[in-house]
C-alpha angles and dihedrals in degrees: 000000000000085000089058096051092053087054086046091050100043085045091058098045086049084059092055088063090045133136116270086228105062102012107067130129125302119303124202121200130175115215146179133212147114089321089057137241106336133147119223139197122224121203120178110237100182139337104314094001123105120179114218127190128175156159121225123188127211104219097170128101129176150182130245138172124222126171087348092302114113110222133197113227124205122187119216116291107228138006121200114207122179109163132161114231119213115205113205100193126342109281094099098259113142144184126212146210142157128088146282128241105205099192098209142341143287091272114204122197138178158142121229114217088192140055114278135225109221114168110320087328127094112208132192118237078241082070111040098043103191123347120226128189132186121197102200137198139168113291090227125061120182107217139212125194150150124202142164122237123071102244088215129068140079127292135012118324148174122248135186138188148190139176159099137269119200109214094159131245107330111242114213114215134183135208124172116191089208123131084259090054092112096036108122090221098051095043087058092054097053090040082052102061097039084062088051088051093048091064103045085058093103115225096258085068099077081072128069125217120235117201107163133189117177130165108213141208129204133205 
C-alpha cells in the first residue's frame, strides 16, 4: 500500500507541470453505451494523461422465453470505471486503460404455467414455484480501449470510446422456490440444466464489450 500512494503522489505532482492543452480544470459528461446510461468526471494527471473516473446504469429490463417459461430478465445495476487515458499527439486520440467494477449479475426470473421438463424428470408449476437464474461473472474486469475526444477542456465537447472488459467466463446458475426445492433429485435436475447451459456460453463471452458515446463539459 505505502508503495501505491508514492506512485499516486508522484503522479499527481507530474500533473502540476502538465501541458495547457491537455491538463485544465474538471470536466463532467453524461453517456450512453453498452454499460448503460452514466454520467463521469475527468481530471488531467500529467501532460497527455487524464484521469476518468464514472458510474453507468442499466435501465433496461426485458422478457425472454426459454423452454415455454417467460423470463424477466434484469441487467446488472451499476458499473464503476475509473481508467487513465494516454494522448499520443494532439488530434484527440486516446488510449485507455484501468478497470471496471460490474455491481451484480444478469438476474433471470420466472413462473412456468405448464409442466417442465428438468433432467429426465417432468415437474408441475405446483412444484417449481418461480424459477430464478444468476449469470455471474468476476466483479472486476480489467479494460482496454482506445477513443477520440480530450475529456478536459472548456466548453462542450464530443467524446467516443471503445473497448473491451475481461470478467471471465460467465457461470449460470438456478434456484426454484417450489415445495420440491430441497428435494435431491430436483436439485440435480436444475443443476443439470445450468451445467448444460454453461457449456453452450461460447469462449468470446468471458470479454465485454465497451462501445461508449458522452457529451462533455468543461470547466
Amino acid at each position: 500500500m505505502p508503495r501505491l500512494r508514492l506512485g499516486f503522489i508522484i503522479v499527481l505532482l507530474l500533473g502540476v507541470n502538465a501541458s495547457p492543452v491537455f491538463a485544465q480544470g474538471v470536466t463532467g459528461s453524461v453517456q450512453v453505451g453498452t454499460l448503460g446510461i452514466g454520467a463521469q468526471v475527468a481530471t488531467p494527471l500529467a501532460s497527455r494523461i487524464n484521469f476518468r473516473g464514472g458510474l453507468d446504469f442499466q435501465p433496461v429490463s426485458f422478457e425472454v422465453l426459454a423452454d415455454d417459461v417467460e423470463l424477466d430478465v434484469e441487467l446488472p445495476a451499476a458499473t464503476v470505471t475509473a481508467v487513465i487515458d494516454l494522448y499520443p499527439n494532439e488530434s484527440g486520440f486516446r488510449l485507455s486503460a484501468g478497470v471496471l467494477y460490474f455491481g451484480g449479475s444478469l438476474g433471470l426470473e420466472g413462473t412456468p404455467e405448464e409442466d417442465v421438463e428438468l433432467g429426465n424428470n417432468v415437474y408441475t408449476p405446483a412444484q417449481v414455484g418461480t424459477i430464478r437464474g444468476s449469470l455471474g461473472t468476476s466483479s472486476l474486469a480489467p479494460y482496454a480501449g482506445f477513443g477520440w475526444g480530450n475529456a478536459v477542456g472548456t466548453g462542450f465537447g464530443f467524446a467516443l470510446d471503445v473497448g473491451i472488459a475481461y470478467h471471465g467466463t460467465p457461470e449460470f446458475s438456478l434456484e426454484a422456490s417450489g415445495p420440491v426445492s430441497s428435494d435431491p433429485q430436483f436439485r440435480r435436475d436444475l443443476d443439470e440444466e445450468a451445467e448444460s447451459a454453461n457449456d453452450d456460453i461460447p469462449g468470446v463471452a468471458s470479454v465485454y464489450p465497451v462501445l461508449k458515446l458522452g457529451l462533455s463539459y468543461g470547466f
